[in-house]
Amino acid sequence: MDSKDVEQSKALLEDQYNNFEITPHVKARKDLCFNLRSSGVILSLVLYSFAVSSLAGYMFFQGRKHTAPYTPAQTVVEYKMMPAREYAHSIYSANPSPEVDKAWNDLVSPIHFNATKEELRLANDDPDNTVRFFEGGYLGGIGVYHQLHCLRRLYWNLNEEYYFPNRTSAKRTREIGHAVHCLEVILQNLMCTPNTALYSFAYNPETDTIPVLKSKSQRQCVKWEPFHAWATSRSVPYNVTLLASKNLLEKLDMSKLEGER
Ligand SMILES: *[C@@H]1O[C@H](CO)[C@@H](O)[C@H](O)[C@H]1NC(C)=O
Ligand SMILES: *[C@@H]1O[C@H](CO)[C@@H](O)[C@H](O)[C@H]1NC(C)=O
Ligand SMILES: *[C@@H]1O[C@H](CO)[C@@H](O)[C@H](O)[C@H]1NC(C)=O
């Protein structure tokens, strides 16, 4: 485990464990052993637990029903097994540089998706109430790119002098407001698709003062490259010309604009 790994793991231990010490003391658990002498008691316990577990089982499977909702990515998403434990740091968290900026740009660039009328309808959306592209298609977005945009925002705020040199305090307040929103976006998404793999802790007194996180668990991940390639192929550049929704143009009696495409 390299030192960066250890740093990360330490950060993952909650503050109250920072005074960690190994306690060799093992509490005797004799209090958990007891005898059930009366078979009458056993029979009613069996019947009772059967009723409770049937109900719990029913509720459990209701909660586990998995019906995947529509996404235009459904035909491109593939899965692979990955180590559940976060691996070595990537370029996205390196110190600011033109290379880092390019990497983030490539990651976030598919943020504007060219959606079709049919895709919007399948996603319960109303095409007539949606901003369009002058060249055709609808201004859409794939969820993860909103989150990645948000994560980059947080990265920028961690490197304030580089990304927001000489900003006014009003601009700073506005930007921090955006970053707080971004934190919430990422939080909600983490809680929606939690990493449920089992992690544990090792303790190496020679090198670490406190236990460090470890895991040999696997986790099912979406194959990022084919997904990202698809999203990129469906994206539009930032300088694309937008056209207001059909409904708005009609309301403003400007539907003739559509004919000018
Ligand atoms: C969006 O895709 C459609 C084809 O589905 C194409 O005709 C249109 O030009 C595209 N729009 C942009 C802005 O690339
Ligand atoms: C920020 O301010 C310093 C000195 O006040 C100036 O030298 C520098 O060019 C400014 N940077 C930007 C990006 O405006
Ligand atoms: C958008 O930018 C690209 C290059 O990045 C350029 O080729 C294209 O002409 C631009 N389109 C508009 C509408 O400005």
PDB file of C-alpha atoms and ligand atoms in Angstrom:
ATOM      1  CA  MET A   1       0.000   0.000   0.000  1.00  0.00           C
ATOM      2  CA  ASP A   2       1.611   3.278  -1.013  1.00  0.00           C
ATOM      3  CA  SER A   3       1.548   6.377   1.145  1.00  0.00           C
ATOM      4  CA  LYS A   4      -1.173   8.083  -0.876  1.00  0.00           C
ATOM      5  CA  ASP A   5      -3.397   5.059  -0.344  1.00  0.00           C
ATOM      6  CA  VAL A   6      -2.779   5.228   3.348  1.00  0.00           C
ATOM      7  CA  GLU A   7      -3.604   8.937   3.440  1.00  0.00           C
ATOM      8  CA  GLN A   8      -6.875   8.220   1.696  1.00  0.00           C
ATOM      9  CA  SER A   9      -7.719   5.400   4.021  1.00  0.00           C
ATOM     10  CA  LYS A  10      -7.068   7.534   7.060  1.00  0.00           C
ATOM     11  CA  ALA A  11      -9.450  10.105   5.749  1.00  0.00           C
ATOM     12  CA  LEU A  12     -12.058   7.366   5.533  1.00  0.00           C
ATOM     13  CA  LEU A  13     -11.891   6.627   9.235  1.00  0.00           C
ATOM     14  CA  GLU A  14     -14.388   8.772  11.062  1.00  0.00           C
ATOM     15  CA  ASP A  15     -12.937  11.243  13.533  1.00  0.00           C
ATOM     16  CA  GLN A  16     -14.084   9.376  16.595  1.00  0.00           C
ATOM     17  CA  TYR A  17     -11.778   6.485  15.677  1.00  0.00           C
ATOM     18  CA  ASN A  18      -8.704   8.638  15.372  1.00  0.00           C
ATOM     19  CA  ASN A  19      -7.598   7.638  18.875  1.00  0.00           C
ATOM     20  CA  PHE A  20      -7.744   4.050  17.806  1.00  0.00           C
ATOM     21  CA  GLU A  21      -5.992   1.438  19.926  1.00  0.00           C
ATOM     22  CA  ILE A  22      -6.096  -2.325  19.605  1.00  0.00           C
ATOM     23  CA  THR A  23      -8.009  -3.862  22.505  1.00  0.00           C
ATOM     24  CA  PRO A  24      -6.998  -7.491  22.934  1.00  0.00           C
ATOM     25  CA  HIS A  25      -9.862  -7.989  25.346  1.00  0.00           C
ATOM     26  CA  VAL A  26     -12.540 -10.345  24.041  1.00  0.00           C
ATOM     27  CA  LYS A  27     -15.807 -10.233  25.870  1.00  0.00           C
ATOM     28  CA  ALA A  28     -17.252 -13.620  26.815  1.00  0.00           C
ATOM     29  CA  ARG A  29     -20.567 -14.069  25.046  1.00  0.00           C
ATOM     30  CA  LYS A  30     -22.050 -16.704  27.402  1.00  0.00           C
ATOM     31  CA  ASP A  31     -25.074 -14.497  27.947  1.00  0.00           C
ATOM     32  CA  LEU A  32     -26.212 -15.318  24.407  1.00  0.00           C
ATOM     33  CA  CYS A  33     -26.462 -19.078  25.098  1.00  0.00           C
ATOM     34  CA  PHE A  34     -29.656 -20.276  26.663  1.00  0.00           C
ATOM     35  CA  ASN A  35     -31.933 -23.281  26.581  1.00  0.00           C
ATOM     36  CA  LEU A  36     -35.510 -23.288  25.499  1.00  0.00           C
ATOM     37  CA  ARG A  37     -37.037 -25.907  27.760  1.00  0.00           C
ATOM     38  CA  SER A  38     -40.688 -25.745  26.837  1.00  0.00           C
ATOM     39  CA  SER A  39     -41.642 -27.206  23.474  1.00  0.00           C
ATOM     40  CA  GLY A  40     -44.861 -25.153  23.654  1.00  0.00           C
ATOM     41  CA  VAL A  41     -42.785 -22.021  23.643  1.00  0.00           C
ATOM     42  CA  ILE A  42     -40.818 -23.396  20.675  1.00  0.00           C
ATOM     43  CA  LEU A  43     -43.948 -24.192  18.660  1.00  0.00           C
ATOM     44  CA  SER A  44     -45.457 -20.743  19.115  1.00  0.00           C
ATOM     45  CA  LEU A  45     -42.115 -19.153  18.315  1.00  0.00           C
ATOM     46  CA  VAL A  46     -41.920 -21.205  15.104  1.00  0.00           C
ATOM     47  CA  LEU A  47     -45.419 -20.215  14.008  1.00  0.00           C
ATOM     48  CA  TYR A  48     -44.847 -16.595  14.908  1.00  0.00           C
ATOM     49  CA  SER A  49     -41.538 -16.357  13.066  1.00  0.00           C
ATOM     50  CA  PHE A  50     -43.043 -18.093  10.033  1.00  0.00           C
ATOM     51  CA  ALA A  51     -45.762 -15.424   9.855  1.00  0.00           C
ATOM     52  CA  VAL A  52     -43.294 -12.594  10.366  1.00  0.00           C
ATOM     53  CA  SER A  53     -40.788 -13.894   7.833  1.00  0.00           C
ATOM     54  CA  SER A  54     -43.488 -14.473   5.195  1.00  0.00           C
ATOM     55  CA  LEU A  55     -44.601 -10.877   5.552  1.00  0.00           C
ATOM     56  CA  ALA A  56     -41.029  -9.579   5.609  1.00  0.00           C
ATOM     57  CA  GLY A  57     -40.148 -11.756   2.593  1.00  0.00           C
ATOM     58  CA  TYR A  58     -43.119 -10.415   0.650  1.00  0.00           C
ATOM     59  CA  MET A  59     -42.164  -6.814   1.443  1.00  0.00           C
ATOM     60  CA  PHE A  60     -38.509  -7.559   0.693  1.00  0.00           C
ATOM     61  CA  PHE A  61     -39.226  -8.896  -2.795  1.00  0.00           C
ATOM     62  CA  GLN A  62     -41.586  -6.027  -3.537  1.00  0.00           C
ATOM     63  CA  GLY A  63     -38.680  -3.682  -2.737  1.00  0.00           C
ATOM     64  CA  ARG A  64     -36.306  -5.731  -4.866  1.00  0.00           C
ATOM     65  CA  LYS A  65     -38.416  -5.727  -7.997  1.00  0.00           C
ATOM     66  CA  HIS A  66     -36.112  -4.306 -10.616  1.00  0.00           C
ATOM     67  CA  THR A  67     -37.715  -2.776 -13.635  1.00  0.00           C
ATOM     68  CA  ALA A  68     -35.125  -0.797 -15.566  1.00  0.00           C
ATOM     69  CA  PRO A  69     -36.597   2.511 -16.758  1.00  0.00           C
ATOM     70  CA  TYR A  70     -36.013   3.769 -20.284  1.00  0.00           C
ATOM     71  CA  THR A  71     -32.691   5.322 -21.241  1.00  0.00           C
ATOM     72  CA  PRO A  72     -31.411   5.986 -24.772  1.00  0.00           C
ATOM     73  CA  ALA A  73     -28.178   4.280 -23.617  1.00  0.00           C
ATOM     74  CA  GLN A  74     -29.880   0.929 -22.985  1.00  0.00           C
ATOM     75  CA  THR A  75     -28.442  -0.689 -26.089  1.00  0.00           C
ATOM     76  CA  VAL A  76     -24.875   0.492 -25.438  1.00  0.00           C
ATOM     77  CA  VAL A  77     -24.489  -0.170 -21.718  1.00  0.00           C
ATOM     78  CA  GLU A  78     -22.295  -3.191 -20.957  1.00  0.00           C
ATOM     79  CA  TYR A  79     -20.996  -4.335 -17.588  1.00  0.00           C
ATOM     80  CA  LYS A  80     -17.703  -5.582 -16.196  1.00  0.00           C
ATOM     81  CA  MET A  81     -16.371  -6.669 -12.811  1.00  0.00           C
ATOM     82  CA  MET A  82     -13.954  -4.281 -11.126  1.00  0.00           C
ATOM     83  CA  PRO A  83     -12.194  -4.202  -7.767  1.00  0.00           C
ATOM     84  CA  ALA A  84     -14.675  -2.451  -5.457  1.00  0.00           C
ATOM     85  CA  ARG A  85     -11.965  -0.546  -3.605  1.00  0.00           C
ATOM     86  CA  GLU A  86     -11.047   2.802  -5.177  1.00  0.00           C
ATOM     87  CA  TYR A  87      -7.850   2.343  -7.143  1.00  0.00           C
ATOM     88  CA  ALA A  88      -4.888   4.646  -7.788  1.00  0.00           C
ATOM     89  CA  HIS A  89      -5.491   8.355  -8.331  1.00  0.00           C
ATOM     90  CA  SER A  90      -6.239   9.398 -11.903  1.00  0.00           C
ATOM     91  CA  ILE A  91      -5.382  12.523 -13.831  1.00  0.00           C
ATOM     92  CA  TYR A  92      -8.686  14.145 -12.798  1.00  0.00           C
ATOM     93  CA  SER A  93      -7.442  14.831  -9.279  1.00  0.00           C
ATOM     94  CA  ALA A  94      -3.894  15.865 -10.247  1.00  0.00           C
ATOM     95  CA  ASN A  95      -2.710  19.452  -9.806  1.00  0.00           C
ATOM     96  CA  PRO A  96      -4.105  21.875 -12.415  1.00  0.00           C
ATOM     97  CA  SER A  97      -2.311  21.844 -15.777  1.00  0.00           C
ATOM     98  CA  PRO A  98      -3.301  22.026 -19.448  1.00  0.00           C
ATOM     99  CA  GLU A  99      -3.237  18.174 -19.541  1.00  0.00           C
ATOM    100  CA  VAL A 100      -5.626  17.936 -16.600  1.00  0.00           C
ATOM    101  CA  ASP A 101      -7.933  20.517 -18.190  1.00  0.00           C
ATOM    102  CA  LYS A 102      -7.963  18.545 -21.442  1.00  0.00           C
ATOM    103  CA  ALA A 103      -8.781  15.322 -19.605  1.00  0.00           C
ATOM    104  CA  TRP A 104     -11.711  16.984 -17.789  1.00  0.00           C
ATOM    105  CA  ASN A 105     -12.886  18.593 -21.025  1.00  0.00           C
ATOM    106  CA  ASP A 106     -12.919  15.231 -22.792  1.00  0.00           C
ATOM    107  CA  LEU A 107     -14.831  13.740 -19.865  1.00  0.00           C
ATOM    108  CA  VAL A 108     -17.482  16.458 -19.692  1.00  0.00           C
ATOM    109  CA  SER A 109     -17.759  17.372 -23.393  1.00  0.00           C
ATOM    110  CA  PRO A 110     -20.767  15.094 -24.210  1.00  0.00           C
ATOM    111  CA  ILE A 111     -22.869  17.171 -21.804  1.00  0.00           C
ATOM    112  CA  HIS A 112     -25.191  18.372 -24.599  1.00  0.00           C
ATOM    113  CA  PHE A 113     -26.937  15.405 -26.171  1.00  0.00           C
ATOM    114  CA  ASN A 114     -28.796  15.509 -29.487  1.00  0.00           C
ATOM    115  CA  ALA A 115     -32.036  13.726 -28.564  1.00  0.00           C
ATOM    116  CA  THR A 116     -34.687  12.589 -31.025  1.00  0.00           C
ATOM    117  CA  LYS A 117     -38.413  13.226 -30.638  1.00  0.00           C
ATOM    118  CA  GLU A 118     -38.949   9.498 -30.094  1.00  0.00           C
ATOM    119  CA  GLU A 119     -36.312   9.307 -27.323  1.00  0.00           C
ATOM    120  CA  LEU A 120     -37.910  12.240 -25.501  1.00  0.00           C
ATOM    121  CA  ARG A 121     -41.330  10.588 -25.685  1.00  0.00           C
ATOM    122  CA  LEU A 122     -39.950   7.295 -24.339  1.00  0.00           C
ATOM    123  CA  ALA A 123     -38.414   9.322 -21.469  1.00  0.00           C
ATOM    124  CA  ASN A 124     -41.891  10.764 -20.652  1.00  0.00           C
ATOM    125  CA  ASP A 125     -40.826  14.144 -21.970  1.00  0.00           C
ATOM    126  CA  ASP A 126     -42.761  16.595 -24.118  1.00  0.00           C
ATOM    127  CA  PRO A 127     -40.833  17.409 -27.338  1.00  0.00           C
ATOM    128  CA  ASP A 128     -43.048  20.442 -28.043  1.00  0.00           C
ATOM    129  CA  ASN A 129     -41.939  21.971 -24.756  1.00  0.00           C
ATOM    130  CA  THR A 130     -38.224  21.257 -25.297  1.00  0.00           C
ATOM    131  CA  VAL A 131     -35.441  23.522 -26.594  1.00  0.00           C
ATOM    132  CA  ARG A 132     -34.247  22.376 -30.023  1.00  0.00           C
ATOM    133  CA  PHE A 133     -31.206  22.746 -32.232  1.00  0.00           C
ATOM    134  CA  PHE A 134     -31.545  24.963 -35.253  1.00  0.00           C
ATOM    135  CA  GLU A 135     -30.024  22.132 -37.346  1.00  0.00           C
ATOM    136  CA  GLY A 136     -32.584  19.649 -35.989  1.00  0.00           C
ATOM    137  CA  GLY A 137     -32.851  17.456 -32.911  1.00  0.00           C
ATOM    138  CA  TYR A 138     -33.555  18.362 -29.298  1.00  0.00           C
ATOM    139  CA  LEU A 139     -31.234  19.716 -26.598  1.00  0.00           C
ATOM    140  CA  GLY A 140     -30.826  16.815 -24.193  1.00  0.00           C
ATOM    141  CA  GLY A 141     -28.307  15.506 -21.696  1.00  0.00           C
ATOM    142  CA  ILE A 142     -27.311  12.153 -20.197  1.00  0.00           C
ATOM    143  CA  GLY A 143     -27.440  12.226 -16.377  1.00  0.00           C
ATOM    144  CA  VAL A 144     -23.857  11.262 -15.564  1.00  0.00           C
ATOM    145  CA  TYR A 145     -22.523  14.242 -17.519  1.00  0.00           C
ATOM    146  CA  HIS A 146     -24.427  16.627 -15.285  1.00  0.00           C
ATOM    147  CA  GLN A 147     -22.752  14.925 -12.326  1.00  0.00           C
ATOM    148  CA  LEU A 148     -19.304  15.004 -13.957  1.00  0.00           C
ATOM    149  CA  HIS A 149     -19.783  18.684 -14.754  1.00  0.00           C
ATOM    150  CA  CYS A 150     -20.553  19.125 -11.057  1.00  0.00           C
ATOM    151  CA  LEU A 151     -17.514  17.173  -9.950  1.00  0.00           C
ATOM    152  CA  ARG A 152     -15.292  19.320 -12.162  1.00  0.00           C
ATOM    153  CA  ARG A 153     -16.847  22.375 -10.526  1.00  0.00           C
ATOM    154  CA  LEU A 154     -15.797  21.055  -7.132  1.00  0.00           C
ATOM    155  CA  TYR A 155     -12.310  20.371  -8.492  1.00  0.00           C
ATOM    156  CA  TRP A 156     -12.133  23.958  -9.757  1.00  0.00           C
ATOM    157  CA  ASN A 157     -13.124  25.279  -6.358  1.00  0.00           C
ATOM    158  CA  LEU A 158     -10.395  23.216  -4.716  1.00  0.00           C
ATOM    159  CA  ASN A 159      -7.960  25.052  -6.990  1.00  0.00           C
ATOM    160  CA  GLU A 160      -9.396  28.502  -6.653  1.00  0.00           C
ATOM    161  CA  GLU A 161      -6.279  30.530  -7.555  1.00  0.00           C
ATOM    162  CA  TYR A 162      -5.874  28.627 -10.814  1.00  0.00           C
ATOM    163  CA  TYR A 163      -9.487  28.566 -12.014  1.00  0.00           C
ATOM    164  CA  PHE A 164     -10.889  31.768 -10.525  1.00  0.00           C
ATOM    165  CA  PRO A 165      -7.968  34.196 -10.338  1.00  0.00           C
ATOM    166  CA  ASN A 166      -8.810  37.625  -8.872  1.00  0.00           C
ATOM    167  CA  ARG A 167     -12.537  36.933  -8.666  1.00  0.00           C
ATOM    168  CA  THR A 168     -14.719  39.370  -6.775  1.00  0.00           C
ATOM    169  CA  SER A 169     -16.390  38.271  -3.558  1.00  0.00           C
ATOM    170  CA  ALA A 170     -19.792  38.468  -5.298  1.00  0.00           C
ATOM    171  CA  LYS A 171     -18.542  36.064  -7.992  1.00  0.00           C
ATOM    172  CA  ARG A 172     -17.074  33.830  -5.329  1.00  0.00           C
ATOM    173  CA  THR A 173     -20.399  33.667  -3.442  1.00  0.00           C
ATOM    174  CA  ARG A 174     -22.212  32.765  -6.662  1.00  0.00           C
ATOM    175  CA  GLU A 175     -19.656  30.089  -7.505  1.00  0.00           C
ATOM    176  CA  ILE A 176     -19.778  28.576  -4.023  1.00  0.00           C
ATOM    177  CA  GLY A 177     -23.572  28.434  -4.380  1.00  0.00           C
ATOM    178  CA  HIS A 178     -23.093  26.455  -7.584  1.00  0.00           C
ATOM    179  CA  ALA A 179     -20.587  24.164  -5.854  1.00  0.00           C
ATOM    180  CA  VAL A 180     -23.047  23.488  -3.012  1.00  0.00           C
ATOM    181  CA  HIS A 181     -25.693  22.510  -5.565  1.00  0.00           C
ATOM    182  CA  CYS A 182     -23.099  20.249  -7.188  1.00  0.00           C
ATOM    183  CA  LEU A 183     -22.340  18.568  -3.883  1.00  0.00           C
ATOM    184  CA  GLU A 184     -26.042  17.791  -3.515  1.00  0.00           C
ATOM    185  CA  VAL A 185     -26.258  16.403  -7.066  1.00  0.00           C
ATOM    186  CA  ILE A 186     -23.392  14.015  -6.382  1.00  0.00           C
ATOM    187  CA  LEU A 187     -24.754  13.035  -2.964  1.00  0.00           C
ATOM    188  CA  GLN A 188     -28.158  12.108  -4.368  1.00  0.00           C
ATOM    189  CA  ASN A 189     -26.581  10.047  -7.126  1.00  0.00           C
ATOM    190  CA  LEU A 190     -24.264   8.182  -4.747  1.00  0.00           C
ATOM    191  CA  MET A 191     -27.223   7.330  -2.545  1.00  0.00           C
ATOM    192  CA  CYS A 192     -29.198   6.118  -5.574  1.00  0.00           C
ATOM    193  CA  THR A 193     -26.483   3.720  -6.749  1.00  0.00           C
ATOM    194  CA  PRO A 194     -24.497   2.948  -3.599  1.00  0.00           C
ATOM    195  CA  ASN A 195     -21.370   0.835  -3.687  1.00  0.00           C
ATOM    196  CA  THR A 196     -22.552  -2.054  -1.514  1.00  0.00           C
ATOM    197  CA  ALA A 197     -19.302  -4.052  -1.589  1.00  0.00           C
ATOM    198  CA  LEU A 198     -17.748  -5.180   1.679  1.00  0.00           C
ATOM    199  CA  TYR A 199     -14.617  -3.328   2.774  1.00  0.00           C
ATOM    200  CA  SER A 200     -12.516  -4.077   5.835  1.00  0.00           C
ATOM    201  CA  PHE A 201      -9.511  -2.694   7.665  1.00  0.00           C
ATOM    202  CA  ALA A 202      -5.963  -3.917   8.088  1.00  0.00           C
ATOM    203  CA  TYR A 203      -3.627  -2.753  10.814  1.00  0.00           C
ATOM    204  CA  ASN A 204       0.122  -2.489  10.268  1.00  0.00           C
ATOM    205  CA  PRO A 205       1.584  -0.901  13.398  1.00  0.00           C
ATOM    206  CA  GLU A 206       5.028  -0.451  11.796  1.00  0.00           C
ATOM    207  CA  THR A 207       3.688   1.873   9.089  1.00  0.00           C
ATOM    208  CA  ASP A 208       0.261   3.106  10.176  1.00  0.00           C
ATOM    209  CA  THR A 209      -0.978   4.639  13.370  1.00  0.00           C
ATOM    210  CA  ILE A 210      -4.556   3.613  12.667  1.00  0.00           C
ATOM    211  CA  PRO A 211      -6.249   0.827  10.662  1.00  0.00           C
ATOM    212  CA  VAL A 212      -6.334   1.277   6.886  1.00  0.00           C
ATOM    213  CA  LEU A 213      -9.126   0.421   4.516  1.00  0.00           C
ATOM    214  CA  LYS A 214      -8.884  -2.664   2.327  1.00  0.00           C
ATOM    215  CA  SER A 215     -11.185  -4.736   0.143  1.00  0.00           C
ATOM    216  CA  LYS A 216     -10.871  -7.665  -2.218  1.00  0.00           C
ATOM    217  CA  SER A 217     -14.554  -7.354  -3.171  1.00  0.00           C
ATOM    218  CA  GLN A 218     -15.659  -7.056  -6.759  1.00  0.00           C
ATOM    219  CA  ARG A 219     -18.167  -4.565  -8.009  1.00  0.00           C
ATOM    220  CA  GLN A 220     -20.282  -4.472 -11.165  1.00  0.00           C
ATOM    221  CA  CYS A 221     -19.427  -1.401 -13.219  1.00  0.00           C
ATOM    222  CA  VAL A 222     -20.587  -0.016 -16.530  1.00  0.00           C
ATOM    223  CA  LYS A 223     -17.830  -0.242 -19.161  1.00  0.00           C
ATOM    224  CA  TRP A 224     -17.012   3.434 -19.376  1.00  0.00           C
ATOM    225  CA  GLU A 225     -15.233   3.618 -22.769  1.00  0.00           C
ATOM    226  CA  PRO A 226     -17.998   2.278 -25.054  1.00  0.00           C
ATOM    227  CA  PHE A 227     -20.621   4.238 -23.115  1.00  0.00           C
ATOM    228  CA  HIS A 228     -18.596   7.466 -23.315  1.00  0.00           C
ATOM    229  CA  ALA A 229     -17.851   6.903 -27.018  1.00  0.00           C
ATOM    230  CA  TRP A 230     -21.574   6.551 -27.697  1.00  0.00           C
ATOM    231  CA  ALA A 231     -22.429   9.664 -25.666  1.00  0.00           C
ATOM    232  CA  THR A 232     -19.689  11.594 -27.476  1.00  0.00           C
ATOM    233  CA  SER A 233     -21.007  10.467 -30.848  1.00  0.00           C
ATOM    234  CA  ARG A 234     -24.469  11.771 -29.926  1.00  0.00           C
ATOM    235  CA  SER A 235     -23.265  15.067 -28.475  1.00  0.00           C
ATOM    236  CA  VAL A 236     -23.189  18.513 -30.058  1.00  0.00           C
ATOM    237  CA  PRO A 237     -20.481  21.187 -29.796  1.00  0.00           C
ATOM    238  CA  TYR A 238     -20.850  24.079 -27.340  1.00  0.00           C
ATOM    239  CA  ASN A 239     -21.324  26.664 -30.102  1.00  0.00           C
ATOM    240  CA  VAL A 240     -24.426  25.012 -31.602  1.00  0.00           C
ATOM    241  CA  THR A 241     -27.364  27.312 -32.389  1.00  0.00           C
ATOM    242  CA  LEU A 242     -30.457  26.772 -30.274  1.00  0.00           C
ATOM    243  CA  LEU A 243     -34.086  27.178 -31.246  1.00  0.00           C
ATOM    244  CA  ALA A 244     -36.831  27.777 -28.670  1.00  0.00           C
ATOM    245  CA  SER A 245     -39.452  25.079 -28.107  1.00  0.00           C
ATOM    246  CA  LYS A 246     -42.338  24.735 -30.550  1.00  0.00           C
ATOM    247  CA  ASN A 247     -44.818  25.717 -27.832  1.00  0.00           C
ATOM    248  CA  LEU A 248     -42.995  28.941 -26.987  1.00  0.00           C
ATOM    249  CA  LEU A 249     -42.596  30.001 -30.623  1.00  0.00           C
ATOM    250  CA  GLU A 250     -46.328  29.407 -31.204  1.00  0.00           C
ATOM    251  CA  LYS A 251     -47.205  31.363 -28.092  1.00  0.00           C
ATOM    252  CA  LEU A 252     -45.082  34.257 -29.327  1.00  0.00           C
ATOM    253  CA  ASP A 253     -46.536  33.799 -32.810  1.00  0.00           C
ATOM    254  CA  MET A 254     -43.035  33.215 -34.173  1.00  0.00           C
ATOM    255  CA  SER A 255     -43.516  29.738 -35.628  1.00  0.00           C
ATOM    256  CA  LYS A 256     -42.424  31.086 -39.026  1.00  0.00           C
ATOM    257  CA  LEU A 257     -38.846  30.924 -37.635  1.00  0.00           C
ATOM    258  CA  GLU A 258     -39.065  27.175 -37.993  1.00  0.00           C
ATOM    259  CA  GLY A 259     -39.441  27.470 -41.727  1.00  0.00           C
ATOM    260  CA  GLU A 260     -36.102  29.274 -41.923  1.00  0.00           C
ATOM    261  CA  ARG A 261     -34.120  26.213 -40.898  1.00  0.00           C
TER     262      ARG A 261
HETATM  263  C1  LIG B   1     -29.218  15.986 -34.409  1.00  0.00           C
HETATM  264  O1  LIG B   1     -29.445  14.738 -34.988  1.00  0.00           O
HETATM  265  C2  LIG B   1     -30.257  14.785 -36.150  1.00  0.00           C
HETATM  266  C3  LIG B   1     -30.433  13.367 -36.652  1.00  0.00           C
HETATM  267  O2  LIG B   1     -31.069  12.607 -35.684  1.00  0.00           O
HETATM  268  C4  LIG B   1     -29.599  15.657 -37.216  1.00  0.00           C
HETATM  269  O3  LIG B   1     -30.450  15.788 -38.337  1.00  0.00           O
HETATM  270  C5  LIG B   1     -29.321  17.028 -36.634  1.00  0.00           C
HETATM  271  O4  LIG B   1     -28.610  17.834 -37.559  1.00  0.00           O
HETATM  272  C6  LIG B   1     -28.519  16.909 -35.361  1.00  0.00           C
HETATM  273  N1  LIG B   1     -28.368  18.209 -34.760  1.00  0.00           N
HETATM  274  C7  LIG B   1     -27.181  18.745 -34.478  1.00  0.00           C
HETATM  275  C8  LIG B   1     -27.178  20.090 -33.833  1.00  0.00           C
HETATM  276  O5  LIG B   1     -26.136  18.173 -34.714  1.00  0.00           O
HETATM  277  C1  LIG B   2      -4.704  39.116 -10.972  1.00  0.00           C
HETATM  278  O1  LIG B   2      -4.175  40.233 -10.301  1.00  0.00           O
HETATM  279  C2  LIG B   2      -2.747  40.339 -10.413  1.00  0.00           C
HETATM  280  C3  LIG B   2      -2.262  41.505  -9.592  1.00  0.00           C
HETATM  281  O2  LIG B   2      -3.310  42.157  -8.945  1.00  0.00           O
HETATM  282  C4  LIG B   2      -2.350  40.505 -11.866  1.00  0.00           C
HETATM  283  O3  LIG B   2      -0.945  40.549 -11.996  1.00  0.00           O
HETATM  284  C5  LIG B   2      -2.885  39.345 -12.678  1.00  0.00           C
HETATM  285  O4  LIG B   2      -2.628  39.544 -14.040  1.00  0.00           O
HETATM  286  C6  LIG B   2      -4.377  39.172 -12.464  1.00  0.00           C
HETATM  287  N1  LIG B   2      -4.805  37.964 -13.133  1.00  0.00           N
HETATM  288  C7  LIG B   2      -5.864  37.915 -13.916  1.00  0.00           C
HETATM  289  C8  LIG B   2      -6.145  36.610 -14.567  1.00  0.00           C
HETATM  290  O5  LIG B   2      -6.587  38.872 -14.108  1.00  0.00           O
HETATM  291  C1  LIG B   3     -18.326  25.800 -33.905  1.00  0.00           C
HETATM  292  O1  LIG B   3     -16.962  25.540 -33.707  1.00  0.00           O
HETATM  293  C2  LIG B   3     -16.352  24.709 -34.674  1.00  0.00           C
HETATM  294  C3  LIG B   3     -14.901  24.464 -34.286  1.00  0.00           C
HETATM  295  O2  LIG B   3     -14.773  24.275 -32.941  1.00  0.00           O
HETATM  296  C4  LIG B   3     -16.439  25.346 -36.055  1.00  0.00           C
HETATM  297  O3  LIG B   3     -15.915  24.472 -37.029  1.00  0.00           O
HETATM  298  C5  LIG B   3     -17.889  25.672 -36.366  1.00  0.00           C
HETATM  299  O4  LIG B   3     -17.966  26.407 -37.574  1.00  0.00           O
HETATM  300  C6  LIG B   3     -18.538  26.496 -35.254  1.00  0.00           C
HETATM  301  N1  LIG B   3     -19.948  26.658 -35.531  1.00  0.00           N
HETATM  302  C7  LIG B   3     -20.605  27.805 -35.329  1.00  0.00           C
HETATM  303  C8  LIG B   3     -22.069  27.792 -35.636  1.00  0.00           C
HETATM  304  O5  LIG B   3     -20.056  28.794 -34.941  1.00  0.00           O
END
